[in-house]
PDB file of C-alpha atoms in Angstrom:
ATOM      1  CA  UNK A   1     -22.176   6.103   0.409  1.00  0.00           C
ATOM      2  CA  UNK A   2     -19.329   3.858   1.943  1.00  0.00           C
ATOM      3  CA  UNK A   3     -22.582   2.065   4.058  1.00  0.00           C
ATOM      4  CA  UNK A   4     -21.311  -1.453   3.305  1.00  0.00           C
ATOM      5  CA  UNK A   5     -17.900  -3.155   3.473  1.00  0.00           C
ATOM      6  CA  UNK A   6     -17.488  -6.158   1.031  1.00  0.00           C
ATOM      7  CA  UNK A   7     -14.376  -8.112   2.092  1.00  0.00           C
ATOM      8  CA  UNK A   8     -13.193 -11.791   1.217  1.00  0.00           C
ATOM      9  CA  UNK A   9     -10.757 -14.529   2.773  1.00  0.00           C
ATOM     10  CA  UNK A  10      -6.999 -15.392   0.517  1.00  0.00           C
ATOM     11  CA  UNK A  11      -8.105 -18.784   1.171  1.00  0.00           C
ATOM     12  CA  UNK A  12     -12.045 -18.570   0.762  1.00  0.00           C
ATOM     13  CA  UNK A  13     -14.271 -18.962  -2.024  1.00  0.00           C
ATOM     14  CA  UNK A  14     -16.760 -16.523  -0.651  1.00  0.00           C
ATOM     15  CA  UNK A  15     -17.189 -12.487  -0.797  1.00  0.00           C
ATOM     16  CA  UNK A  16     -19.222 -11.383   2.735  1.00  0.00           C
ATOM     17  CA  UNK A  17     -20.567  -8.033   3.035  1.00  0.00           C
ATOM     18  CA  UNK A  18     -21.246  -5.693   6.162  1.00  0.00           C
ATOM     19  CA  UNK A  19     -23.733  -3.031   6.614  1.00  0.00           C
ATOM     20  CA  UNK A  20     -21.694  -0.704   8.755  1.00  0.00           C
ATOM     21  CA  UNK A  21     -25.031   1.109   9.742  1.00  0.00           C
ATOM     22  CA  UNK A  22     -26.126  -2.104  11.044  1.00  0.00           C
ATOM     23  CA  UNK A  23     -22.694  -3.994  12.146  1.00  0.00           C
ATOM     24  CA  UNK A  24     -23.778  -6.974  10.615  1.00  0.00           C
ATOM     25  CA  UNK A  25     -23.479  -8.916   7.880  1.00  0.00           C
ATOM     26  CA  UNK A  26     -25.708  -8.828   4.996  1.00  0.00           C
ATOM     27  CA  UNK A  27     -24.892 -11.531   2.392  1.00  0.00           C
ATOM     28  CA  UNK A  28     -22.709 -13.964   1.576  1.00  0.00           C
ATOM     29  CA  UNK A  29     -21.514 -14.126  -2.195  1.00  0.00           C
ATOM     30  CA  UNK A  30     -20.293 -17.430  -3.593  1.00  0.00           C
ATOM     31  CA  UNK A  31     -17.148 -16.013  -5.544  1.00  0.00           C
ATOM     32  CA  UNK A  32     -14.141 -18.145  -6.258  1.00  0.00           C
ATOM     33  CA  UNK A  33     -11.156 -17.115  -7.524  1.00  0.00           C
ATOM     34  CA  UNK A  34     -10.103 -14.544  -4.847  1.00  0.00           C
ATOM     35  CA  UNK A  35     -11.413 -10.787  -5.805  1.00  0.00           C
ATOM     36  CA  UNK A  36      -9.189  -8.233  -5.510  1.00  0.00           C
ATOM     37  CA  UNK A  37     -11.366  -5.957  -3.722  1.00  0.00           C
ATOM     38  CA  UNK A  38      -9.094  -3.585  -3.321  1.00  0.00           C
ATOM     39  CA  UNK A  39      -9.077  -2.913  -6.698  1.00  0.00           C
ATOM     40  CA  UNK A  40     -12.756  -2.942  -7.331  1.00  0.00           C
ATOM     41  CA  UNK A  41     -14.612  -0.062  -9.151  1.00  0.00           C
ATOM     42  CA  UNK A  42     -18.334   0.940  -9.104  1.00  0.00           C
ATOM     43  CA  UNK A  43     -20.237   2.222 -12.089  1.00  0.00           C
ATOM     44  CA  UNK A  44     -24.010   2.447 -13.100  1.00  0.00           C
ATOM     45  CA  UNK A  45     -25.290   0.190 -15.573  1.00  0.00           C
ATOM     46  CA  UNK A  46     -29.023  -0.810 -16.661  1.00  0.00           C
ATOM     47  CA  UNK A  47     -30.503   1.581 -13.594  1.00  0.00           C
ATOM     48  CA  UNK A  48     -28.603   0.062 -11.004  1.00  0.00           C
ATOM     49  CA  UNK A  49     -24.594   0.480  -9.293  1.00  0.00           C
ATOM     50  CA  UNK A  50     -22.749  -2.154 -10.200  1.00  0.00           C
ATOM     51  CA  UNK A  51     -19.388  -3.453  -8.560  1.00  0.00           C
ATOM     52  CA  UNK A  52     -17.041  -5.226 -10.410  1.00  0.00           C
ATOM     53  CA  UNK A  53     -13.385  -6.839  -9.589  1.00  0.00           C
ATOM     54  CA  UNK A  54     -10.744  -8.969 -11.034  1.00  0.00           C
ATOM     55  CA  UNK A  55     -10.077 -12.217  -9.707  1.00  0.00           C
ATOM     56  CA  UNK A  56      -6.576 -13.011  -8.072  1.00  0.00           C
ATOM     57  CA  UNK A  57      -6.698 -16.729  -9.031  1.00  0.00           C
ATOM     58  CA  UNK A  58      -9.328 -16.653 -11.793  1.00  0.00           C
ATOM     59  CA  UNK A  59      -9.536 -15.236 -15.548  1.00  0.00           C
ATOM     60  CA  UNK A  60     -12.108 -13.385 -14.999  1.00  0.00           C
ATOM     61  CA  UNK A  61     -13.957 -10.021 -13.732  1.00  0.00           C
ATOM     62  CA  UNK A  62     -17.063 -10.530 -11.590  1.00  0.00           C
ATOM     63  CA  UNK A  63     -19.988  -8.180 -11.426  1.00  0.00           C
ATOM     64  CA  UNK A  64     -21.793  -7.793  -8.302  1.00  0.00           C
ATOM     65  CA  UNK A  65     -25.131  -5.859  -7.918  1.00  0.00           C
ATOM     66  CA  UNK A  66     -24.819  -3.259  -5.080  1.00  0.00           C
ATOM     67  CA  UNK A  67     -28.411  -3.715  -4.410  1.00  0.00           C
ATOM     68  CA  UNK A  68     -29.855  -6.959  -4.196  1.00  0.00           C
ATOM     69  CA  UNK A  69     -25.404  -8.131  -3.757  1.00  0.00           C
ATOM     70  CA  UNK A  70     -25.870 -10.741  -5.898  1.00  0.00           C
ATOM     71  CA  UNK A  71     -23.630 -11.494  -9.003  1.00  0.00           C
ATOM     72  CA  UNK A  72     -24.782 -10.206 -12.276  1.00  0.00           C
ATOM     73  CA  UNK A  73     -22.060 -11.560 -13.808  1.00  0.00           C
ATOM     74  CA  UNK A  74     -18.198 -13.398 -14.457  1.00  0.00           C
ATOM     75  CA  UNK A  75     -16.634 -11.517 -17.564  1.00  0.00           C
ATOM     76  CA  UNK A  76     -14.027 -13.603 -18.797  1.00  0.00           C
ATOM     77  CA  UNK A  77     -10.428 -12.426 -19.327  1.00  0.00           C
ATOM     78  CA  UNK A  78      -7.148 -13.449 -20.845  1.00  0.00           C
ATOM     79  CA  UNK A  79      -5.889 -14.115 -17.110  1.00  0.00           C
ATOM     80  CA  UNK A  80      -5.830 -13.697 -13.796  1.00  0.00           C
ATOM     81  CA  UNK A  81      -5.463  -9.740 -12.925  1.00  0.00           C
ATOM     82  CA  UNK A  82      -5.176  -7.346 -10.108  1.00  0.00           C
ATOM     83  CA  UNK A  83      -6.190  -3.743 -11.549  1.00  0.00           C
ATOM     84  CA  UNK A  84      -8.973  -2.662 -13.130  1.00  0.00           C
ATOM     85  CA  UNK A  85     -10.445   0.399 -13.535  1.00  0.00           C
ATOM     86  CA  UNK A  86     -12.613   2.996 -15.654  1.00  0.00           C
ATOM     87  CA  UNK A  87     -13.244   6.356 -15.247  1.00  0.00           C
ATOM     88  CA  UNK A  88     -17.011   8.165 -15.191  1.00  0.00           C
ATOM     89  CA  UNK A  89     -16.509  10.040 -18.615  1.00  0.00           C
ATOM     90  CA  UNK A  90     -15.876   7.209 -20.563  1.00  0.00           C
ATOM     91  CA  UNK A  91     -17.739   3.657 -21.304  1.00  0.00           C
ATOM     92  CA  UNK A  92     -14.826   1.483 -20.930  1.00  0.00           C
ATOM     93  CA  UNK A  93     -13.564  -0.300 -18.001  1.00  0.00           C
ATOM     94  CA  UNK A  94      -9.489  -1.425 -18.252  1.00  0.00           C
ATOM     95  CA  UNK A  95      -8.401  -5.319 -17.027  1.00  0.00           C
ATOM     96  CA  UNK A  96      -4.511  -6.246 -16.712  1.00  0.00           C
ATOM     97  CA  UNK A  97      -3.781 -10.525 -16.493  1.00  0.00           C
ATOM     98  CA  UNK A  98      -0.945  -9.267 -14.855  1.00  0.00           C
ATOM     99  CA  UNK A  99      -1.135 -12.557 -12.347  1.00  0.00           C
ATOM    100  CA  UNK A 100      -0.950 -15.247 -15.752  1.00  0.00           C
ATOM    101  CA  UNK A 101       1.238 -15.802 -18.633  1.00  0.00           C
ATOM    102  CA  UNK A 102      -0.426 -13.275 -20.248  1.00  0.00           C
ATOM    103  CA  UNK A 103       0.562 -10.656 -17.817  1.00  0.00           C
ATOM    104  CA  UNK A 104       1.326  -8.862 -21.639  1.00  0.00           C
ATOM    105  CA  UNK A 105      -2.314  -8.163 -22.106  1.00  0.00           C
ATOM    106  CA  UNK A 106      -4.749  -5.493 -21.465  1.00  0.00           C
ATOM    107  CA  UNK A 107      -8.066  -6.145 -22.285  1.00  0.00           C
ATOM    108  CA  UNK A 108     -10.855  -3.560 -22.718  1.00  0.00           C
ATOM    109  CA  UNK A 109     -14.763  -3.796 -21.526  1.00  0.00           C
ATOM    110  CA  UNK A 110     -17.498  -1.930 -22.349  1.00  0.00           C
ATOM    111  CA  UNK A 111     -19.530  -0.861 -18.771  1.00  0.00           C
ATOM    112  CA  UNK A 112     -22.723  -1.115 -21.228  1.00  0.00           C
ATOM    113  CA  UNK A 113     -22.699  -4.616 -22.334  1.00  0.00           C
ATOM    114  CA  UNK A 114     -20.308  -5.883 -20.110  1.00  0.00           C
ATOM    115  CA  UNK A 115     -18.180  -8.145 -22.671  1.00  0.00           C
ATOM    116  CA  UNK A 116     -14.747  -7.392 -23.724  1.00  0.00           C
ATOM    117  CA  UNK A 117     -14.368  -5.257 -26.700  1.00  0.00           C
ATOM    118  CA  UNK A 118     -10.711  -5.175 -27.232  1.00  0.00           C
ATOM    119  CA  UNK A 119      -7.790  -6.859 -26.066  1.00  0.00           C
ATOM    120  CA  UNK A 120      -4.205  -5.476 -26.594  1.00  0.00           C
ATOM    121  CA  UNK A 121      -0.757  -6.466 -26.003  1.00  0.00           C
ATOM    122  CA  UNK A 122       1.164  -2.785 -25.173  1.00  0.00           C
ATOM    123  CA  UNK A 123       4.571  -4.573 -25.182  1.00  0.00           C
ATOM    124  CA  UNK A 124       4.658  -8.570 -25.572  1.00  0.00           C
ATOM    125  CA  UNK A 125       6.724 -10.498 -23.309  1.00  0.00           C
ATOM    126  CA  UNK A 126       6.268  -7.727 -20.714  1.00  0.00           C
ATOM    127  CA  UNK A 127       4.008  -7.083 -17.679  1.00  0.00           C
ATOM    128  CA  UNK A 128       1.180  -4.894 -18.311  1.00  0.00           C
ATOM    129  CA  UNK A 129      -0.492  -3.409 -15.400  1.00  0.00           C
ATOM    130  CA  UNK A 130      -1.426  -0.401 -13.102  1.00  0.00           C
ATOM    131  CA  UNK A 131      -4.222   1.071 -15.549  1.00  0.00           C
ATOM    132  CA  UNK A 132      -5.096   4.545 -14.221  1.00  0.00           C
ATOM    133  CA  UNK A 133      -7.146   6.968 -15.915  1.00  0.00           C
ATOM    134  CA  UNK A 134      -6.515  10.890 -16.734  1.00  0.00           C
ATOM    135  CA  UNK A 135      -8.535  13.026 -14.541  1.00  0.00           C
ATOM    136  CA  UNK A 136     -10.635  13.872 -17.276  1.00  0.00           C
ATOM    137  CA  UNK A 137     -10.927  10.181 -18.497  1.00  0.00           C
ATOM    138  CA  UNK A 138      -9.509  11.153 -21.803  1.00  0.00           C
ATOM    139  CA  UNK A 139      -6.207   8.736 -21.115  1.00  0.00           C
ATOM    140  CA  UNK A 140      -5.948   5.829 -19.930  1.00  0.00           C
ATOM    141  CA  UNK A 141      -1.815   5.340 -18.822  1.00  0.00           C
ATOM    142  CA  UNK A 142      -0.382   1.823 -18.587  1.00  0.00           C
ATOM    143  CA  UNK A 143       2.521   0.899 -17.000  1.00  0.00           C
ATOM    144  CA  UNK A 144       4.839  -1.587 -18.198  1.00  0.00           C
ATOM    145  CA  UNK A 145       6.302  -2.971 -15.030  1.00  0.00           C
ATOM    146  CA  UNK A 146       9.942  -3.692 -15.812  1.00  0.00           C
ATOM    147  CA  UNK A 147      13.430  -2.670 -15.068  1.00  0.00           C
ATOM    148  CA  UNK A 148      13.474  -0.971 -18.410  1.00  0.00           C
ATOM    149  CA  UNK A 149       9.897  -0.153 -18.399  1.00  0.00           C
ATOM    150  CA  UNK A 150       7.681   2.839 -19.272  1.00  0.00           C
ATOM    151  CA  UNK A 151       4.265   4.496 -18.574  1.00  0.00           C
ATOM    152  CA  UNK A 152       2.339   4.576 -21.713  1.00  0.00           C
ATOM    153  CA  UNK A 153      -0.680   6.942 -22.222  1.00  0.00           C
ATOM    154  CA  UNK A 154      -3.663   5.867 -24.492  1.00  0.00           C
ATOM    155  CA  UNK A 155      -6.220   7.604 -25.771  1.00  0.00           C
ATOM    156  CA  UNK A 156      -9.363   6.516 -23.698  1.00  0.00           C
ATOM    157  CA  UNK A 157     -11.720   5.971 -26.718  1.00  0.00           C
ATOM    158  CA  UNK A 158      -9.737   5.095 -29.552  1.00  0.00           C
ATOM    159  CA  UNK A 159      -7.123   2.600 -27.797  1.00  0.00           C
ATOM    160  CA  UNK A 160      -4.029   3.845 -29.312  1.00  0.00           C
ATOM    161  CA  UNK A 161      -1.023   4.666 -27.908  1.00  0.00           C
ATOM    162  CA  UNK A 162      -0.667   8.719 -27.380  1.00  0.00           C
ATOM    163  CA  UNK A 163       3.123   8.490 -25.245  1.00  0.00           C
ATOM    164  CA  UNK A 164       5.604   6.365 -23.683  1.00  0.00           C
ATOM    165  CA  UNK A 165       7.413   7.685 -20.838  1.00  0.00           C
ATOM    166  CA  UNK A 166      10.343   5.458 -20.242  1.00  0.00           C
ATOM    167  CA  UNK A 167      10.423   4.399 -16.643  1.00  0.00           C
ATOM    168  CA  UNK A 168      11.677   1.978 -14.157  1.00  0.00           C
ATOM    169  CA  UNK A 169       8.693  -0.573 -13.176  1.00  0.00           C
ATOM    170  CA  UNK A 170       5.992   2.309 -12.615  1.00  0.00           C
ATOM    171  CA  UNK A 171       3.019   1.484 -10.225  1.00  0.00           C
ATOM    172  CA  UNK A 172       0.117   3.817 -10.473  1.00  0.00           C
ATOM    173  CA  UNK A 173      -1.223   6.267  -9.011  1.00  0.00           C
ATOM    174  CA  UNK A 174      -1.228   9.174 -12.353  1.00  0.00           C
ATOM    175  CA  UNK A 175      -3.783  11.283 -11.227  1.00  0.00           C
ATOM    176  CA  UNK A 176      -3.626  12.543  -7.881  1.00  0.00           C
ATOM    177  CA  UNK A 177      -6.998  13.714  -8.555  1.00  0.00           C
ATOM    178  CA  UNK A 178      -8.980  10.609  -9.059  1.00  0.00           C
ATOM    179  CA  UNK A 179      -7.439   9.523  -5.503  1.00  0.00           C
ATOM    180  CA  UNK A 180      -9.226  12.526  -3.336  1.00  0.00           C
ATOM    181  CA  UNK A 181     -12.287  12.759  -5.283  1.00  0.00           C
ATOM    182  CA  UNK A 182     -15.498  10.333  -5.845  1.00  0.00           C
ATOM    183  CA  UNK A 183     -15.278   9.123  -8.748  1.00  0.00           C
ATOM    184  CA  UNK A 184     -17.520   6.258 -10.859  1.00  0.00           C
ATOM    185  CA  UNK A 185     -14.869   3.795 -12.453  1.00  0.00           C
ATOM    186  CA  UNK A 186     -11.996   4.359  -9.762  1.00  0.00           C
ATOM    187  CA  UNK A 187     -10.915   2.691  -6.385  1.00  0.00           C
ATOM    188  CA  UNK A 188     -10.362   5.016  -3.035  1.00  0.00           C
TER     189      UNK A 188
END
C-alpha cells in the first residue's frame, strides 16, 4: 500500500523502516551485508507478505516479514547479487551473484519453501544479471552483460533456454508492463 519505506545505510549493517502515515520510524532490522532495496520484491507466502532482497556484500537473499518486519529468513546464494525478481503467476523467484566470481550464475528459488531449487550457469565466464519477467510470467529473460552479450529468454517453469537475442551488455527493463502495474514478484 506503499505505507512504509524500508531504507538502509552503504556503510550500515542495519535495514530501518518508516511508517509514512506516521513519519516515524518503526523498526530497526539487524541486516548485514547491504540489501539492495531497490531491487527488492514482495510476494505472499504462508498467509503473510513477505519482502525479500539480495545482499550487495553478502551471498545471500534475506526475507523480511512485512508485518511484524522481522527477518524470516537469509537464503543462501552462490554470491553476492543485485537483481532479483519473480513474477505473481509463477512460484519462482530469480537471484543473479552478479557482484562475486560467480557473477556466471543464476540461481532459482521457490517463493513456497524458500530454498534454492536450481542453479544455472546461462553462459560461464560471463556476467549474468538483469532477470526480468514476461508480463505474463511465462519467461523469465536474462541478460548477459557483455560487449558481445545477449538477452536470453527462459521458459519460467521449466528453466530452459527458449531465445538468445544477441546484444550489447543489455540492462533490463523487458516488460514495460510490469514497470506501470502492481505486480507480486517485481520492483516499482
Amino acid at each position: 500500500a506503499y505505507r512504509t519505506l524500508v531504507g538502509s545505510s552503504r556503510g550500515g549493517s542495519q535495514t530501518v523502516v518508516i511508517d509514512l502515515d506516521q513519519g516515524q520510524e518503526i523498526r530497526r532490522l539487524a541486516m548485514p551485508g547491504l540489501p539492495h532495496l531497490g531491487s527488492g520484491i514482495a510476494w505472499n507466502w504462508q498467509g503473510r507478505t513477505v519482502m525479500a532482497t539480495p545482499n550487495l556484500k553478502d551471498a545471500a537473499v534475506s526475507v523480511i516479514d512485512t508485518t511484524t518486519w522481522e527477518l524470516v529468513r537469509r537464503i543462501p546464494t552462490a554470491g553476492a547479487g543485485f537483481f532479483l525478481r519473480g513474477h505473481e503467476g509463477s512460484p519462482y523467484v530469480w537471484t543473479d551473484a552478479f557482484l562475486s566470481r560467480n557473477r556466471d550464475t543464476m540461481q532459482i528459488i521457490d517463493t513456497r519453501t524458500l530454498e534454492v531449487v536450481r542453479t544455472i550457469r546461462p553462459e560461464p565466464g560471463r556476467t549474468a544479471g538483469h532477470v526480468e519477467f514476461s508480463h505474463d510470467g511465462r519467461h523469465a529473460m536474462v541478460s548477459i552483460w557483455e560487449m558481445d552479450g545477449a538477452l536470453l529468454v527462459y521458459d519460467a517453469a521449466t528453466f530452459q533456454l527458449v531465445k538468445r537475442i544477441p546484444m550489447v551488455k543489455p540492462s533490463g527493463k523487458y516488460s514495460v508492463i510490469n514497470k506501470i502495474t502492481r505486480s507480486s514478484g517485481t520492483s516499482h
